mmCIF file with all atom_site columns, C-alpha atoms in Angstrom:
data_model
loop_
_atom_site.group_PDB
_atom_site.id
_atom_site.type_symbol
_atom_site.label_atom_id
_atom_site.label_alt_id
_atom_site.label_comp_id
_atom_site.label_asym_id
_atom_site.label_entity_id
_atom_site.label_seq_id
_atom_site.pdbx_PDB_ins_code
_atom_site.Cartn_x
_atom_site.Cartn_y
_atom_site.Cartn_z
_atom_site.occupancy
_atom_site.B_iso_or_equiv
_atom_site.pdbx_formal_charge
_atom_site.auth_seq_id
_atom_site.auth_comp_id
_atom_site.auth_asym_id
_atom_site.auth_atom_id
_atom_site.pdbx_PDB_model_num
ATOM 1  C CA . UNK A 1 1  ? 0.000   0.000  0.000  1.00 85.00 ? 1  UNK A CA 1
ATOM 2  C CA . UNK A 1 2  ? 2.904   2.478  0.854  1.00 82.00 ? 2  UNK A CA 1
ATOM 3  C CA . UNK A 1 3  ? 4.559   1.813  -2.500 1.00 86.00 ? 3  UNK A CA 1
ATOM 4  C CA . UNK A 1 4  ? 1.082   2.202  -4.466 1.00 87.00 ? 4  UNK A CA 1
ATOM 5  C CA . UNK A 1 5  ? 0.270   5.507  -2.684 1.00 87.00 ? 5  UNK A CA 1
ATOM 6  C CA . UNK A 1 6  ? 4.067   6.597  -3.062 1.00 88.00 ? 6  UNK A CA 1
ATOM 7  C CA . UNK A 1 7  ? 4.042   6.822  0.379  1.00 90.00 ? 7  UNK A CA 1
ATOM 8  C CA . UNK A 1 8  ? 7.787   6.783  2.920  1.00 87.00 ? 8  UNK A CA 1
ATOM 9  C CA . UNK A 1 9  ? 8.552   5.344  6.069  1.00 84.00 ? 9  UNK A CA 1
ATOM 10 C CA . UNK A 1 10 ? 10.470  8.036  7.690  1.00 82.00 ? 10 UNK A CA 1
ATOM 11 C CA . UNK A 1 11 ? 11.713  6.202  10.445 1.00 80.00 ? 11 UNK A CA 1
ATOM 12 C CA . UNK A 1 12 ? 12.357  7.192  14.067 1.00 81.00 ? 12 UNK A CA 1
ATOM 13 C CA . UNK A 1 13 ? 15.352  8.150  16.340 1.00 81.00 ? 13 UNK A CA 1
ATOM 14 C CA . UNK A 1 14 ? 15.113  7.181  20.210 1.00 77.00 ? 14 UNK A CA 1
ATOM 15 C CA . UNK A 1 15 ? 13.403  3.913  22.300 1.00 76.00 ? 15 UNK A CA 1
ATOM 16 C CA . UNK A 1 16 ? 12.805  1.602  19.473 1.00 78.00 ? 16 UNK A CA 1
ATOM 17 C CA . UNK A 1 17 ? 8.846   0.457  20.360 1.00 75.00 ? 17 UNK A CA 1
ATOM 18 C CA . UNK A 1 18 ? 5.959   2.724  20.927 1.00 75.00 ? 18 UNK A CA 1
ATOM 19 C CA . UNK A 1 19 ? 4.043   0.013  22.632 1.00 75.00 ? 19 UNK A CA 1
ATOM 20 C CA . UNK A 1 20 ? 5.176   -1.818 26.393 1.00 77.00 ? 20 UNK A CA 1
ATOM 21 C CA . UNK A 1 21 ? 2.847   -3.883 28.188 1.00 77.00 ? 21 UNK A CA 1
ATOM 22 C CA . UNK A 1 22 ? 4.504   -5.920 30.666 1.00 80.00 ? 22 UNK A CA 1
ATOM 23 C CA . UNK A 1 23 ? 7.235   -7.574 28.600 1.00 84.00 ? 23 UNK A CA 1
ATOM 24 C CA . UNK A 1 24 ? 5.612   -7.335 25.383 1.00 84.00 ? 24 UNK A CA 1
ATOM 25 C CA . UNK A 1 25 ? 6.990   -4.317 23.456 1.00 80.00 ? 25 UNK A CA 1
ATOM 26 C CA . UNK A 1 26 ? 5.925   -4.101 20.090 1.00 80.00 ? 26 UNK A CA 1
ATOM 27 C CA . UNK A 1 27 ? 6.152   -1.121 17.161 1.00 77.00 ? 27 UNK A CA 1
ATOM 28 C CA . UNK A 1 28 ? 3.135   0.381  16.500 1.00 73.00 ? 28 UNK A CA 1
ATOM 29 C CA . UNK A 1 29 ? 3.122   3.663  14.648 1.00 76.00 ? 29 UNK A CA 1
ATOM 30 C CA . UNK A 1 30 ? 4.720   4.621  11.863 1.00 79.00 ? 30 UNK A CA 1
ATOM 31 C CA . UNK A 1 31 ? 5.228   8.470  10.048 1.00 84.00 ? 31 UNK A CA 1
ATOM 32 C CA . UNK A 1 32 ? 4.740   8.172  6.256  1.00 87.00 ? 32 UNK A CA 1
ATOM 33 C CA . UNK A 1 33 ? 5.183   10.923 3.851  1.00 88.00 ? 33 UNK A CA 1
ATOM 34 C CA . UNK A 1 34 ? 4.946   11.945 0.307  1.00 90.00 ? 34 UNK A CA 1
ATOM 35 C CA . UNK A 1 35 ? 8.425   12.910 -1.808 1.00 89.00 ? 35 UNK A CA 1
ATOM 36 C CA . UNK A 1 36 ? 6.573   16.787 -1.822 1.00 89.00 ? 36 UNK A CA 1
ATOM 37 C CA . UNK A 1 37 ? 6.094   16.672 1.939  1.00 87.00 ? 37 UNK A CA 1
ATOM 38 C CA . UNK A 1 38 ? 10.171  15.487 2.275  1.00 86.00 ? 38 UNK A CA 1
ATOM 39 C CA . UNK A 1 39 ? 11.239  18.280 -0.274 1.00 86.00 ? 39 UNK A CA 1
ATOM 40 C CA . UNK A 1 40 ? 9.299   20.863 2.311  1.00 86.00 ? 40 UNK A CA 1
ATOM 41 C CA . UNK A 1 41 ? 11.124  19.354 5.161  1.00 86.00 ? 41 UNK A CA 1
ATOM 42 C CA . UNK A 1 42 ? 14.107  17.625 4.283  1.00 85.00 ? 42 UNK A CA 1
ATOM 43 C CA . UNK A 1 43 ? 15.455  17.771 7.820  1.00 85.00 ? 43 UNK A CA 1
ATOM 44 C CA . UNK A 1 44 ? 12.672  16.554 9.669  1.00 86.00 ? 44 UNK A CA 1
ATOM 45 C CA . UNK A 1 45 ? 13.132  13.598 12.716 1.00 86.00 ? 45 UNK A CA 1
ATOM 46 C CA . UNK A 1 46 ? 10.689  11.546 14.398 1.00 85.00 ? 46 UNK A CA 1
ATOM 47 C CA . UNK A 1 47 ? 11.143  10.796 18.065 1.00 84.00 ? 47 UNK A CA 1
ATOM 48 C CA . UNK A 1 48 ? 9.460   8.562  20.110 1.00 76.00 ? 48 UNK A CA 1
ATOM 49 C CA . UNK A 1 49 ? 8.501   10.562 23.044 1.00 75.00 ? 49 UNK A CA 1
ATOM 50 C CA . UNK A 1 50 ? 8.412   9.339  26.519 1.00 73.00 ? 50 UNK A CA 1
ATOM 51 C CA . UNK A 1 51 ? 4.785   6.938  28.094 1.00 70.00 ? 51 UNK A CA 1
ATOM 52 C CA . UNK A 1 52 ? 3.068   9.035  29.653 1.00 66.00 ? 52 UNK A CA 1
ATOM 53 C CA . UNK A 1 53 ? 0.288   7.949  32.083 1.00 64.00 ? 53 UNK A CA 1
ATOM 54 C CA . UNK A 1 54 ? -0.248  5.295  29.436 1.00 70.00 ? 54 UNK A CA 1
ATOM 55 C CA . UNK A 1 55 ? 1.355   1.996  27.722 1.00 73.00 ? 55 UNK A CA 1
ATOM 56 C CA . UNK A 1 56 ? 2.097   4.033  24.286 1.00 73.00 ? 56 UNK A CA 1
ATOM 57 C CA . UNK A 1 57 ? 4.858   6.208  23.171 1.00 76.00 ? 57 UNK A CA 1
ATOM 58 C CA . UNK A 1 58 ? 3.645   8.927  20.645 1.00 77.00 ? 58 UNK A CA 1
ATOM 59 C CA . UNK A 1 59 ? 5.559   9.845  17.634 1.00 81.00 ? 59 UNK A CA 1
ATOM 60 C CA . UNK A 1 60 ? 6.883   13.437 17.477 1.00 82.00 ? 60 UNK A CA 1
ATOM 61 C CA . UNK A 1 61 ? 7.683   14.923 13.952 1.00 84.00 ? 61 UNK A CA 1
ATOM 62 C CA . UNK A 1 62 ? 10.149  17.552 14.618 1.00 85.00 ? 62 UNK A CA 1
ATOM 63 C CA . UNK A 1 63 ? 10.241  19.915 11.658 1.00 82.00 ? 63 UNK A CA 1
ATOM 64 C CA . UNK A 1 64 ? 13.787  21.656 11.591 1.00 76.00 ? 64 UNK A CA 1
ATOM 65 C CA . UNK A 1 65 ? 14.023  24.339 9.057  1.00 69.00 ? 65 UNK A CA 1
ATOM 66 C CA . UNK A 1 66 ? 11.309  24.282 5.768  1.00 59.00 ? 66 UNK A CA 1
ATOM 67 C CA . UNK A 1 67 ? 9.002   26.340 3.630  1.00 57.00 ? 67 UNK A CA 1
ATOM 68 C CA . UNK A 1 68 ? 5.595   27.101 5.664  1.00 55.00 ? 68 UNK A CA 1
ATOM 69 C CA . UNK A 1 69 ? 2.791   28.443 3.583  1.00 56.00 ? 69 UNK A CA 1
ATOM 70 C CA . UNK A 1 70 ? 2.306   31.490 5.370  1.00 53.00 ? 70 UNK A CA 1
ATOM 71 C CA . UNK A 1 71 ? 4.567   34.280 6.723  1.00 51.00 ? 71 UNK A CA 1
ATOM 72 C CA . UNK A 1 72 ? 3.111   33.811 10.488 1.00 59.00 ? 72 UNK A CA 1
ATOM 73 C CA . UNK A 1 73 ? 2.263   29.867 10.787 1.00 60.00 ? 73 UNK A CA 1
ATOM 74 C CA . UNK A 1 74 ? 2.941   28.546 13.612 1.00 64.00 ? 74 UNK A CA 1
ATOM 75 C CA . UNK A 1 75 ? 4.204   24.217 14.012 1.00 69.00 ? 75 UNK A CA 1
ATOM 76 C CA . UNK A 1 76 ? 1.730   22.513 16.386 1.00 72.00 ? 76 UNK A CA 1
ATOM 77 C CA . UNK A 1 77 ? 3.089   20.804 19.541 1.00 75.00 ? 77 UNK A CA 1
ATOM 78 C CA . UNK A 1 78 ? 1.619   18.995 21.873 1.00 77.00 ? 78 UNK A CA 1
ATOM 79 C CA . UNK A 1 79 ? 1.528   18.980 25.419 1.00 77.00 ? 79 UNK A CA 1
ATOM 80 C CA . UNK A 1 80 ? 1.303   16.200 26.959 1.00 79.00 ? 80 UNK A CA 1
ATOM 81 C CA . UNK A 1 81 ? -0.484  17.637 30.244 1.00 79.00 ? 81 UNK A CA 1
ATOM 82 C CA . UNK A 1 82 ? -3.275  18.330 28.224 1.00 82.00 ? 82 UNK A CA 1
ATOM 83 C CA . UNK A 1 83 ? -4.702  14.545 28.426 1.00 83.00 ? 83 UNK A CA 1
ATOM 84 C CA . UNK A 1 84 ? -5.025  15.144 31.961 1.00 83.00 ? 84 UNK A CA 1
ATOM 85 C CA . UNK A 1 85 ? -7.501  17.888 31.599 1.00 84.00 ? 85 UNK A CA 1
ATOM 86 C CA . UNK A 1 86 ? -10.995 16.737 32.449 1.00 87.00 ? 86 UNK A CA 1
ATOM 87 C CA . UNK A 1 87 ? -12.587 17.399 29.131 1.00 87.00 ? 87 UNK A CA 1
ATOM 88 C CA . UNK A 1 88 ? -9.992  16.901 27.086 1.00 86.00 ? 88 UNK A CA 1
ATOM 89 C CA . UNK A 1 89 ? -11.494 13.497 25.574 1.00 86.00 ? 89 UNK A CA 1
ATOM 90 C CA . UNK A 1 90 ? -14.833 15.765 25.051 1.00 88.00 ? 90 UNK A CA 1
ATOM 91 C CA . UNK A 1 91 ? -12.679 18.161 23.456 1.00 85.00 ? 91 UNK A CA 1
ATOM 92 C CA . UNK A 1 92 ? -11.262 15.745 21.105 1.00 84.00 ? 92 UNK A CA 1
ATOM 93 C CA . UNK A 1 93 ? -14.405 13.807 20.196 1.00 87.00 ? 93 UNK A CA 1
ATOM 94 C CA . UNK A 1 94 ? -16.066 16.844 19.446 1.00 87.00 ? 94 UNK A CA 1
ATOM 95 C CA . UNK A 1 95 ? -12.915 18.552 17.252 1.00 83.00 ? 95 UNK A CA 1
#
């Protein structure tokens, strides 16, 4: 399917699994791109970050340098404090 939609696997720097339950560890998430999206970014890096509260590891895509449409756009980032608010799963189902 990645081939067909001429899609990458970007790979990941850091703890090699995004999943640990007890002594299973497995891989779980990937980042795939397009060639346009890696001619944007060309410097980009995944990380794995640290579990938090959970058994998963979320992928970060750190975007270092690139062309944003824009002048003033801003990269997302997540905080991961903000799945500790009390309607942040509202928030999220609803958005």
């Amino acid at each position: 399917m990645l081939l067909d939609c001429y899609l990458l696997d970007v790979g990941f720097q850091g703890y090699p699994h995004t999943l640990k339950r007890g002594d299973l560890e497995q891989s779980l998430d990937r980042v795939v791109i397009n060639m346009q999206w890696r001619m944007l970014f060309p410097d980009a890096i995944i990380f794995h970050l640290s579990q938090f509260k959970y058994d998963h590891r979320l992928p970060l895509v750190k975007i270092i340098g690139g062309t944003f449409r824009g002048s003033k756009a801003i990269p997302f980032c997540f905080m991961a404090l903000w799945i500790t608010h009390a309607n942040f799963h509202r928030f999220v189902r609803a958005n």
